[in-house]
PDB file of C-alpha atoms and ligand atoms in Angstrom:
ATOM      1  CA  UNK H   1      13.622  -5.025   8.011  1.00  0.00           C
ATOM      2  CA  UNK H   2      13.315  -2.513  11.031  1.00  0.00           C
ATOM      3  CA  UNK H   3      15.506  -4.865  12.973  1.00  0.00           C
ATOM      4  CA  UNK H   4      18.360  -4.994  10.481  1.00  0.00           C
ATOM      5  CA  UNK H   5      17.816  -0.948   9.896  1.00  0.00           C
ATOM      6  CA  UNK H   6      18.195  -0.796  13.936  1.00  0.00           C
ATOM      7  CA  UNK H   7      20.996  -2.700  13.867  1.00  0.00           C
ATOM      8  CA  UNK H   8      22.699  -1.016  10.912  1.00  0.00           C
ATOM      9  CA  UNK H   9      22.383   2.222  12.743  1.00  0.00           C
ATOM     10  CA  UNK H  10      23.700   1.207  16.317  1.00  0.00           C
ATOM     11  CA  UNK H  11      20.111   1.753  18.020  1.00  0.00           C
ATOM     12  CA  UNK H  12      19.047  -0.076  20.850  1.00  0.00           C
ATOM     13  CA  UNK H  13      15.591  -0.697  19.557  1.00  0.00           C
ATOM     14  CA  UNK H  14      13.481  -3.760  18.866  1.00  0.00           C
ATOM     15  CA  UNK H  15      10.700  -4.146  16.621  1.00  0.00           C
ATOM     16  CA  UNK H  16       7.867  -6.924  17.720  1.00  0.00           C
ATOM     17  CA  UNK H  17       4.931  -8.190  16.122  1.00  0.00           C
ATOM     18  CA  UNK H  18       1.944  -8.678  18.405  1.00  0.00           C
ATOM     19  CA  UNK H  19      -2.009 -10.148  17.514  1.00  0.00           C
ATOM     20  CA  UNK H  20      -4.258  -7.723  18.925  1.00  0.00           C
ATOM     21  CA  UNK H  21      -8.211  -8.503  18.808  1.00  0.00           C
ATOM     22  CA  UNK H  22      -9.529  -5.333  17.772  1.00  0.00           C
ATOM     23  CA  UNK H  23     -12.011  -5.241  20.644  1.00  0.00           C
ATOM     24  CA  UNK H  24      -8.742  -4.498  22.479  1.00  0.00           C
ATOM     25  CA  UNK H  25      -6.844  -1.973  20.090  1.00  0.00           C
ATOM     26  CA  UNK H  26      -7.595   1.708  22.549  1.00  0.00           C
ATOM     27  CA  UNK H  27      -6.175  -0.479  25.351  1.00  0.00           C
ATOM     28  CA  UNK H  28      -3.235  -2.337  23.411  1.00  0.00           C
ATOM     29  CA  UNK H  29      -2.420   1.482  22.013  1.00  0.00           C
ATOM     30  CA  UNK H  30      -2.500   2.917  25.565  1.00  0.00           C
ATOM     31  CA  UNK H  31      -0.539   0.128  27.131  1.00  0.00           C
ATOM     32  CA  UNK H  32       2.393   0.560  24.229  1.00  0.00           C
ATOM     33  CA  UNK H  33       2.502   4.431  25.297  1.00  0.00           C
ATOM     34  CA  UNK H  34       2.886   3.555  29.051  1.00  0.00           C
ATOM     35  CA  UNK H  35       5.566   1.061  28.622  1.00  0.00           C
ATOM     36  CA  UNK H  36       7.480   3.654  26.658  1.00  0.00           C
ATOM     37  CA  UNK H  37       6.983   2.332  23.193  1.00  0.00           C
ATOM     38  CA  UNK H  38       8.537   4.832  20.683  1.00  0.00           C
ATOM     39  CA  UNK H  39       5.652   3.898  18.112  1.00  0.00           C
ATOM     40  CA  UNK H  40       3.679   1.400  16.619  1.00  0.00           C
ATOM     41  CA  UNK H  41       2.376  -0.216  12.889  1.00  0.00           C
ATOM     42  CA  UNK H  42      -0.652  -0.942  12.446  1.00  0.00           C
ATOM     43  CA  UNK H  43      -2.548  -3.619   9.916  1.00  0.00           C
ATOM     44  CA  UNK H  44      -5.634  -4.620   8.736  1.00  0.00           C
ATOM     45  CA  UNK H  45      -8.001  -4.223  10.037  1.00  0.00           C
ATOM     46  CA  UNK H  46      -6.949  -1.714  12.723  1.00  0.00           C
ATOM     47  CA  UNK H  47      -6.103   1.008  10.357  1.00  0.00           C
ATOM     48  CA  UNK H  48      -8.874   2.352   9.963  1.00  0.00           C
ATOM     49  CA  UNK H  49     -10.237   1.814  13.748  1.00  0.00           C
ATOM     50  CA  UNK H  50      -7.268   3.816  15.231  1.00  0.00           C
ATOM     51  CA  UNK H  51      -8.013   6.856  13.490  1.00  0.00           C
ATOM     52  CA  UNK H  52     -10.557   7.564  16.238  1.00  0.00           C
ATOM     53  CA  UNK H  53      -8.075   6.877  18.701  1.00  0.00           C
ATOM     54  CA  UNK H  54      -5.304   9.371  18.012  1.00  0.00           C
ATOM     55  CA  UNK H  55      -4.505  12.289  20.219  1.00  0.00           C
ATOM     56  CA  UNK H  56      -3.069  14.001  17.082  1.00  0.00           C
ATOM     57  CA  UNK H  57      -3.340  13.059  13.244  1.00  0.00           C
ATOM     58  CA  UNK H  58      -0.926  14.072  11.071  1.00  0.00           C
ATOM     59  CA  UNK H  59      -1.890  15.517   7.675  1.00  0.00           C
ATOM     60  CA  UNK H  60      -1.077  12.590   5.882  1.00  0.00           C
ATOM     61  CA  UNK H  61      -3.375  10.294   8.060  1.00  0.00           C
ATOM     62  CA  UNK H  62      -6.222  13.116   7.701  1.00  0.00           C
ATOM     63  CA  UNK H  63      -6.219  12.862   3.922  1.00  0.00           C
ATOM     64  CA  UNK H  64      -5.945   9.284   3.523  1.00  0.00           C
ATOM     65  CA  UNK H  65      -8.239   8.285   6.474  1.00  0.00           C
ATOM     66  CA  UNK H  66      -6.267   5.442   7.598  1.00  0.00           C
ATOM     67  CA  UNK H  67      -3.368   4.872  10.487  1.00  0.00           C
ATOM     68  CA  UNK H  68      -0.761   2.492   9.736  1.00  0.00           C
ATOM     69  CA  UNK H  69       1.870   4.196  11.708  1.00  0.00           C
ATOM     70  CA  UNK H  70       1.769   5.688  15.294  1.00  0.00           C
ATOM     71  CA  UNK H  71       4.326   7.930  17.085  1.00  0.00           C
ATOM     72  CA  UNK H  72       4.147   8.602  20.746  1.00  0.00           C
ATOM     73  CA  UNK H  73       5.306  12.195  21.330  1.00  0.00           C
ATOM     74  CA  UNK H  74       4.953  13.882  24.645  1.00  0.00           C
ATOM     75  CA  UNK H  75       1.420  15.340  23.659  1.00  0.00           C
ATOM     76  CA  UNK H  76       0.380  12.013  23.093  1.00  0.00           C
ATOM     77  CA  UNK H  77      -0.155   9.489  20.144  1.00  0.00           C
ATOM     78  CA  UNK H  78       0.169  10.937  16.589  1.00  0.00           C
ATOM     79  CA  UNK H  79      -1.108   8.753  13.661  1.00  0.00           C
ATOM     80  CA  UNK H  80       0.681   8.850  10.229  1.00  0.00           C
ATOM     81  CA  UNK H  81      -0.122   7.158   6.979  1.00  0.00           C
ATOM     82  CA  UNK H  82       2.733   6.089   5.083  1.00  0.00           C
ATOM     83  CA  UNK H  83       1.098   3.848   2.803  1.00  0.00           C
ATOM     84  CA  UNK H  84      -0.273   6.129   0.124  1.00  0.00           C
ATOM     85  CA  UNK H  85       3.534   7.766  -0.651  1.00  0.00           C
ATOM     86  CA  UNK H  86       4.942   4.253  -0.428  1.00  0.00           C
ATOM     87  CA  UNK H  87       2.647   3.305  -3.515  1.00  0.00           C
ATOM     88  CA  UNK H  88       3.480   5.785  -6.199  1.00  0.00           C
ATOM     89  CA  UNK H  89       6.917   5.815  -5.075  1.00  0.00           C
ATOM     90  CA  UNK H  90       7.422   1.839  -5.506  1.00  0.00           C
ATOM     91  CA  UNK H  91       5.399   2.263  -9.214  1.00  0.00           C
ATOM     92  CA  UNK H  92       8.217   5.035 -10.148  1.00  0.00           C
ATOM     93  CA  UNK H  93      10.979   3.274  -8.773  1.00  0.00           C
ATOM     94  CA  UNK H  94      10.154  -0.013  -9.705  1.00  0.00           C
ATOM     95  CA  UNK H  95       8.229   0.333 -12.836  1.00  0.00           C
ATOM     96  CA  UNK H  96       9.850   3.695 -13.963  1.00  0.00           C
ATOM     97  CA  UNK H  97       6.535   4.944 -14.510  1.00  0.00           C
ATOM     98  CA  UNK H  98       5.416   8.564 -14.832  1.00  0.00           C
ATOM     99  CA  UNK H  99       2.177   8.380 -13.250  1.00  0.00           C
ATOM    100  CA  UNK H 100       1.100  12.105 -14.408  1.00  0.00           C
ATOM    101  CA  UNK H 101      -1.290  11.691 -17.924  1.00  0.00           C
ATOM    102  CA  UNK H 102      -1.043   8.138 -17.330  1.00  0.00           C
ATOM    103  CA  UNK H 103      -4.164   5.608 -18.007  1.00  0.00           C
ATOM    104  CA  UNK H 104      -4.499   2.940 -15.125  1.00  0.00           C
ATOM    105  CA  UNK H 105      -6.829  -0.021 -14.279  1.00  0.00           C
ATOM    106  CA  UNK H 106      -7.180  -0.066 -10.630  1.00  0.00           C
ATOM    107  CA  UNK H 107      -8.798  -4.132  -9.468  1.00  0.00           C
ATOM    108  CA  UNK H 108      -9.914  -3.860  -6.221  1.00  0.00           C
ATOM    109  CA  UNK H 109     -12.065  -1.044  -3.746  1.00  0.00           C
ATOM    110  CA  UNK H 110     -11.378  -2.181  -0.395  1.00  0.00           C
ATOM    111  CA  UNK H 111      -8.701   0.084   2.009  1.00  0.00           C
ATOM    112  CA  UNK H 112      -5.642  -0.583  -0.199  1.00  0.00           C
ATOM    113  CA  UNK H 113      -7.666   0.296  -3.154  1.00  0.00           C
ATOM    114  CA  UNK H 114      -9.167   3.227  -2.123  1.00  0.00           C
ATOM    115  CA  UNK H 115      -6.326   4.546  -0.820  1.00  0.00           C
ATOM    116  CA  UNK H 116      -4.485   3.978  -3.989  1.00  0.00           C
ATOM    117  CA  UNK H 117      -7.664   5.110  -6.124  1.00  0.00           C
ATOM    118  CA  UNK H 118      -7.004   8.288  -4.286  1.00  0.00           C
ATOM    119  CA  UNK H 119      -3.451   9.092  -4.211  1.00  0.00           C
ATOM    120  CA  UNK H 120      -2.979   8.238  -8.234  1.00  0.00           C
ATOM    121  CA  UNK H 121      -5.919  10.803  -8.799  1.00  0.00           C
ATOM    122  CA  UNK H 122      -4.045  13.299  -6.496  1.00  0.00           C
ATOM    123  CA  UNK H 123      -0.460  12.545  -8.877  1.00  0.00           C
ATOM    124  CA  UNK H 124      -2.845  13.503 -11.935  1.00  0.00           C
ATOM    125  CA  UNK H 125      -3.417  10.319 -13.484  1.00  0.00           C
ATOM    126  CA  UNK H 126      -5.579  11.020 -16.614  1.00  0.00           C
ATOM    127  CA  UNK H 127      -7.837   8.377 -16.421  1.00  0.00           C
ATOM    128  CA  UNK H 128      -8.855   5.992 -13.974  1.00  0.00           C
ATOM    129  CA  UNK H 129     -10.654   2.641 -14.670  1.00  0.00           C
ATOM    130  CA  UNK H 130     -11.971   1.066 -11.209  1.00  0.00           C
ATOM    131  CA  UNK H 131     -13.053  -2.915 -11.074  1.00  0.00           C
ATOM    132  CA  UNK H 132     -13.841  -4.405  -8.059  1.00  0.00           C
ATOM    133  CA  UNK H 133     -16.193  -7.898  -7.365  1.00  0.00           C
ATOM    134  CA  UNK H 134     -18.715  -5.336  -5.629  1.00  0.00           C
ATOM    135  CA  UNK H 135     -19.547  -2.585  -7.973  1.00  0.00           C
ATOM    136  CA  UNK H 136     -21.017  -0.468  -5.727  1.00  0.00           C
ATOM    137  CA  UNK H 137     -17.659  -0.078  -3.588  1.00  0.00           C
ATOM    138  CA  UNK H 138     -16.115   1.107  -6.773  1.00  0.00           C
ATOM    139  CA  UNK H 139     -18.893   3.465  -7.383  1.00  0.00           C
ATOM    140  CA  UNK H 140     -18.311   5.163  -4.297  1.00  0.00           C
ATOM    141  CA  UNK H 141     -14.591   5.905  -4.675  1.00  0.00           C
ATOM    142  CA  UNK H 142     -14.972   6.971  -8.300  1.00  0.00           C
ATOM    143  CA  UNK H 143     -17.799   9.580  -6.823  1.00  0.00           C
ATOM    144  CA  UNK H 144     -15.036  10.845  -4.201  1.00  0.00           C
ATOM    145  CA  UNK H 145     -12.650  11.560  -6.891  1.00  0.00           C
ATOM    146  CA  UNK H 146     -15.023  13.194  -9.187  1.00  0.00           C
ATOM    147  CA  UNK H 147     -15.682  15.499  -6.254  1.00  0.00           C
ATOM    148  CA  UNK H 148     -12.303  15.886  -5.137  1.00  0.00           C
ATOM    149  CA  UNK H 149     -10.002  15.599  -8.394  1.00  0.00           C
ATOM    150  CA  UNK H 150     -12.397  17.196 -11.455  1.00  0.00           C
ATOM    151  CA  UNK H 151      -9.397  16.338 -14.095  1.00  0.00           C
ATOM    152  CA  UNK H 152      -9.362  12.862 -13.871  1.00  0.00           C
ATOM    153  CA  UNK H 153     -11.690  10.945 -15.654  1.00  0.00           C
ATOM    154  CA  UNK H 154     -12.932   7.918 -13.296  1.00  0.00           C
ATOM    155  CA  UNK H 155     -14.736   5.352 -14.917  1.00  0.00           C
ATOM    156  CA  UNK H 156     -16.270   2.235 -13.234  1.00  0.00           C
ATOM    157  CA  UNK H 157     -15.436  -0.755 -15.188  1.00  0.00           C
ATOM    158  CA  UNK H 158     -12.811  -2.292 -17.633  1.00  0.00           C
ATOM    159  CA  UNK H 159     -11.382   0.109 -20.377  1.00  0.00           C
ATOM    160  CA  UNK H 160     -12.120   0.081 -23.813  1.00  0.00           C
ATOM    161  CA  UNK H 161      -8.288   0.546 -25.215  1.00  0.00           C
ATOM    162  CA  UNK H 162      -5.208   0.147 -23.739  1.00  0.00           C
ATOM    163  CA  UNK H 163      -3.324   1.170 -20.442  1.00  0.00           C
ATOM    164  CA  UNK H 164      -0.180   2.180 -19.069  1.00  0.00           C
ATOM    165  CA  UNK H 165      -0.606   0.202 -15.658  1.00  0.00           C
ATOM    166  CA  UNK H 166      -2.827  -2.465 -14.232  1.00  0.00           C
ATOM    167  CA  UNK H 167      -2.442  -2.239 -10.700  1.00  0.00           C
ATOM    168  CA  UNK H 168      -3.953  -5.149  -8.285  1.00  0.00           C
ATOM    169  CA  UNK H 169      -5.306  -4.109  -5.095  1.00  0.00           C
ATOM    170  CA  UNK H 170      -7.099  -6.951  -4.197  1.00  0.00           C
ATOM    171  CA  UNK H 171      -6.349  -9.859  -2.051  1.00  0.00           C
ATOM    172  CA  UNK H 172      -6.998 -12.185  -5.011  1.00  0.00           C
ATOM    173  CA  UNK H 173      -3.721 -14.088  -5.228  1.00  0.00           C
ATOM    174  CA  UNK H 174      -2.490 -14.135  -1.587  1.00  0.00           C
ATOM    175  CA  UNK H 175      -3.127 -17.781  -1.620  1.00  0.00           C
ATOM    176  CA  UNK H 176      -0.913 -19.903  -4.099  1.00  0.00           C
ATOM    177  CA  UNK H 177      -4.161 -21.578  -6.358  1.00  0.00           C
ATOM    178  CA  UNK H 178      -5.781 -18.292  -6.333  1.00  0.00           C
ATOM    179  CA  UNK H 179      -7.115 -17.191  -9.857  1.00  0.00           C
ATOM    180  CA  UNK H 180      -6.114 -13.714 -11.053  1.00  0.00           C
ATOM    181  CA  UNK H 181      -8.392 -10.708 -10.147  1.00  0.00           C
ATOM    182  CA  UNK H 182      -8.185  -9.680 -13.954  1.00  0.00           C
ATOM    183  CA  UNK H 183     -10.909 -11.020 -16.348  1.00  0.00           C
ATOM    184  CA  UNK H 184      -8.974 -12.133 -19.361  1.00  0.00           C
ATOM    185  CA  UNK H 185     -12.574 -12.207 -21.148  1.00  0.00           C
ATOM    186  CA  UNK H 186     -13.197  -8.249 -20.539  1.00  0.00           C
ATOM    187  CA  UNK H 187      -9.420  -7.467 -20.916  1.00  0.00           C
ATOM    188  CA  UNK H 188      -6.504  -8.871 -21.956  1.00  0.00           C
ATOM    189  CA  UNK H 189      -3.226  -8.149 -20.054  1.00  0.00           C
ATOM    190  CA  UNK H 190      -1.406  -7.386 -23.164  1.00  0.00           C
ATOM    191  CA  UNK H 191      -3.423  -4.402 -23.371  1.00  0.00           C
ATOM    192  CA  UNK H 192      -1.112  -3.388 -20.487  1.00  0.00           C
ATOM    193  CA  UNK H 193       2.433  -1.912 -20.698  1.00  0.00           C
ATOM    194  CA  UNK H 194       3.036  -2.388 -17.090  1.00  0.00           C
ATOM    195  CA  UNK H 195       1.433  -4.474 -14.350  1.00  0.00           C
ATOM    196  CA  UNK H 196       1.889  -4.056 -10.546  1.00  0.00           C
ATOM    197  CA  UNK H 197       0.489  -6.337  -7.766  1.00  0.00           C
ATOM    198  CA  UNK H 198       0.352  -4.876  -4.532  1.00  0.00           C
ATOM    199  CA  UNK H 199       1.068  -8.654  -3.131  1.00  0.00           C
ATOM    200  CA  UNK H 200       4.366  -9.559  -2.236  1.00  0.00           C
ATOM    201  CA  UNK H 201       3.762 -13.233  -1.134  1.00  0.00           C
ATOM    202  CA  UNK H 202       3.824 -15.076  -3.214  1.00  0.00           C
ATOM    203  CA  UNK H 203       6.292 -13.147  -5.396  1.00  0.00           C
ATOM    204  CA  UNK H 204       4.958 -13.952  -8.383  1.00  0.00           C
ATOM    205  CA  UNK H 205       0.809 -14.364  -8.813  1.00  0.00           C
ATOM    206  CA  UNK H 206      -1.374 -15.516 -11.392  1.00  0.00           C
ATOM    207  CA  UNK H 207      -1.710 -12.162 -12.811  1.00  0.00           C
ATOM    208  CA  UNK H 208       2.362 -11.280 -12.905  1.00  0.00           C
ATOM    209  CA  UNK H 209       2.730 -14.719 -14.051  1.00  0.00           C
ATOM    210  CA  UNK H 210       0.373 -13.883 -17.494  1.00  0.00           C
ATOM    211  CA  UNK H 211       2.064 -10.192 -17.402  1.00  0.00           C
ATOM    212  CA  UNK H 212       5.342 -11.417 -17.720  1.00  0.00           C
ATOM    213  CA  UNK H 213       4.198 -13.930 -20.534  1.00  0.00           C
ATOM    214  CA  UNK H 214       2.854 -11.150 -22.589  1.00  0.00           C
ATOM    215  CA  UNK H 215       5.848  -9.184 -22.158  1.00  0.00           C
ATOM    216  CA  UNK H 216       4.757  -6.328 -19.711  1.00  0.00           C
ATOM    217  CA  UNK H 217       7.114  -4.950 -17.416  1.00  0.00           C
ATOM    218  CA  UNK H 218       6.242  -6.181 -13.965  1.00  0.00           C
ATOM    219  CA  UNK H 219       6.461  -5.641 -10.006  1.00  0.00           C
ATOM    220  CA  UNK H 220       4.960  -7.052  -7.042  1.00  0.00           C
ATOM    221  CA  UNK H 221       4.596  -5.095  -3.703  1.00  0.00           C
ATOM    222  CA  UNK H 222       7.563  -5.796  -1.721  1.00  0.00           C
ATOM    223  CA  UNK H 223       8.746  -1.794  -2.919  1.00  0.00           C
ATOM    224  CA  UNK H 224       5.399  -1.090  -1.157  1.00  0.00           C
ATOM    225  CA  UNK H 225       6.224  -2.696   1.812  1.00  0.00           C
ATOM    226  CA  UNK H 226       9.711  -1.527   1.678  1.00  0.00           C
ATOM    227  CA  UNK H 227       8.952   2.406   1.580  1.00  0.00           C
ATOM    228  CA  UNK H 228       6.016   2.277   3.998  1.00  0.00           C
ATOM    229  CA  UNK H 229       8.386   1.008   6.687  1.00  0.00           C
ATOM    230  CA  UNK H 230      11.162   3.153   5.306  1.00  0.00           C
ATOM    231  CA  UNK H 231       9.228   6.508   5.965  1.00  0.00           C
ATOM    232  CA  UNK H 232       7.622   4.928   9.397  1.00  0.00           C
ATOM    233  CA  UNK H 233      11.268   4.481  10.710  1.00  0.00           C
ATOM    234  CA  UNK H 234      12.356   7.993   9.768  1.00  0.00           C
ATOM    235  CA  UNK H 235       9.542   9.197  11.786  1.00  0.00           C
ATOM    236  CA  UNK H 236       9.895   7.099  15.001  1.00  0.00           C
ATOM    237  CA  UNK H 237      13.797   7.324  14.926  1.00  0.00           C
ATOM    238  CA  UNK H 238      14.311  10.889  13.144  1.00  0.00           C
ATOM    239  CA  UNK H 239      17.047   9.311  11.177  1.00  0.00           C
ATOM    240  CA  UNK H 240      17.282   8.759   7.343  1.00  0.00           C
ATOM    241  CA  UNK H 241      16.196   4.870   6.792  1.00  0.00           C
ATOM    242  CA  UNK H 242      18.965   2.638   5.517  1.00  0.00           C
ATOM    243  CA  UNK H 243      16.897   1.684   2.562  1.00  0.00           C
ATOM    244  CA  UNK H 244      19.216  -0.963   1.010  1.00  0.00           C
ATOM    245  CA  UNK H 245      19.813  -2.905   4.226  1.00  0.00           C
ATOM    246  CA  UNK H 246      16.278  -2.927   4.896  1.00  0.00           C
ATOM    247  CA  UNK H 247      15.597  -4.179   1.152  1.00  0.00           C
ATOM    248  CA  UNK H 248      18.131  -6.657   1.728  1.00  0.00           C
ATOM    249  CA  UNK H 249      16.334  -7.819   5.093  1.00  0.00           C
ATOM    250  CA  UNK H 250      12.960  -8.101   3.384  1.00  0.00           C
ATOM    251  CA  UNK H 251      14.300 -10.020   0.608  1.00  0.00           C
ATOM    252  CA  UNK H 252      16.157 -12.597   2.938  1.00  0.00           C
ATOM    253  CA  UNK H 253      13.328 -12.726   5.495  1.00  0.00           C
ATOM    254  CA  UNK H 254      10.387 -12.806   2.837  1.00  0.00           C
ATOM    255  CA  UNK H 255      11.563 -14.937  -0.187  1.00  0.00           C
ATOM    256  CA  UNK H 256      14.835 -16.433   1.351  1.00  0.00           C
ATOM    257  CA  UNK H 257      17.386 -14.835  -0.515  1.00  0.00           C
ATOM    258  CA  UNK H 258      20.837 -14.360   0.840  1.00  0.00           C
TER     259      UNK H 258
HETATM  260  P1  ATR Q   1      -7.503  -4.466   2.105  1.00  0.00           P
HETATM  261  O1  ATR Q   1      -7.423  -3.798   3.011  1.00  0.00           O
HETATM  262  O2  ATR Q   1      -6.373  -5.335   1.580  1.00  0.00           O
HETATM  263  O3  ATR Q   1      -7.793  -3.617   0.912  1.00  0.00           O
HETATM  264  P2  ATR Q   1     -10.289  -5.150   1.851  1.00  0.00           P
HETATM  265  O4  ATR Q   1     -10.600  -3.736   2.374  1.00  0.00           O
HETATM  266  O5  ATR Q   1     -10.694  -6.579   2.952  1.00  0.00           O
HETATM  267  O6  ATR Q   1      -8.637  -5.513   2.205  1.00  0.00           O
HETATM  268  O7  ATR Q   1     -10.237  -5.443   0.641  1.00  0.00           O
HETATM  269  C1  ATR Q   1     -10.312  -6.775  -0.267  1.00  0.00           C
HETATM  270  C2  ATR Q   1     -10.089  -6.500  -1.650  1.00  0.00           C
HETATM  271  O8  ATR Q   1     -10.381  -7.794  -2.459  1.00  0.00           O
HETATM  272  C3  ATR Q   1     -11.477  -5.728  -1.851  1.00  0.00           C
HETATM  273  O9  ATR Q   1     -11.691  -5.343  -2.997  1.00  0.00           O
HETATM  274  C4  ATR Q   1     -12.363  -7.249  -2.619  1.00  0.00           C
HETATM  275  O10 ATR Q   1     -13.603  -7.043  -2.987  1.00  0.00           O
HETATM  276  P3  ATR Q   1     -14.964  -6.675  -2.463  1.00  0.00           P
HETATM  277  O11 ATR Q   1     -14.947  -5.370  -2.360  1.00  0.00           O
HETATM  278  O12 ATR Q   1     -15.851  -7.433  -3.539  1.00  0.00           O
HETATM  279  O13 ATR Q   1     -15.201  -7.767  -1.278  1.00  0.00           O
HETATM  280  C5  ATR Q   1     -11.172  -8.141  -3.352  1.00  0.00           C
HETATM  281  N1  ATR Q   1     -11.319  -9.525  -3.148  1.00  0.00           N
HETATM  282  C6  ATR Q   1     -11.311 -10.190  -2.010  1.00  0.00           C
HETATM  283  N2  ATR Q   1     -11.569 -11.793  -2.101  1.00  0.00           N
HETATM  284  C7  ATR Q   1     -11.966 -11.711  -3.523  1.00  0.00           C
HETATM  285  C8  ATR Q   1     -11.978 -12.462  -4.818  1.00  0.00           C
HETATM  286  N3  ATR Q   1     -12.417 -13.557  -4.592  1.00  0.00           N
HETATM  287  N4  ATR Q   1     -12.383 -12.359  -6.061  1.00  0.00           N
HETATM  288  C9  ATR Q   1     -12.287 -10.866  -6.331  1.00  0.00           C
HETATM  289  N5  ATR Q   1     -12.065 -10.282  -5.376  1.00  0.00           N
HETATM  290  C10 ATR Q   1     -11.775 -10.128  -4.088  1.00  0.00           C
END
């Protein structure tokens, strides 16, 4: 999506992928800066590690405690987080959800789950139910939300009544034969109006499949991927991202659509 966007704007820039061992992350960031890179994106497991390697943190990285975008400036490496805003932007755009006052069941309490939980709380959802294979991690996030966002009612465990949204932030579903992360014996998918899966490949996870069959509005994580990338593009280039071009490139490269 970035290379398509550079081409559309006539920028002689390139976006390249590098696999970096976490033990070499500091050297890789310094090397990229020394070679005149405009910036970097970081993914698992580098997003948390990089926080302490930046010369400065934008308030987005400060707030969410993770860096997914680096911009090399005269003063050094500045860390940003474009993931959190992308979650809510995609929920609004792809599911037409009003988050303020909503009831949300969030599956997963890893890095993505934590960011989603805190972002949803900051958007003033009314009720947040956190479910995770390892409940202690959900408890920890619930504690953080209780301290920071008093108006949000947060519970660890499945809801007793219907919700506006089920949001999957676990990695269960990435493999084609993965089960759904939703325990349907505890909470049936047709008790939700909408279901969002952060996973975008495969395009339809077991969770989304059963949500569709139950008549829920559904969306996968492609919109999140798009919006975090578009925001990073704007940070690096200082120009508005051509989002339509980027979406089309994503669909073509991820799903092979023309
Ligand atoms: P990410 O940065 O993508 O969130 P992560 O921090 O490793 O990655 O988190 C992965 C999430 O998927 C966690 O919520 C994890 O549950 P645990 O906290 O219990 O590990 C969840 N997850 C991964 N594999 C799972 C599985 N087989 N069943 C249920 N949950 C799973």
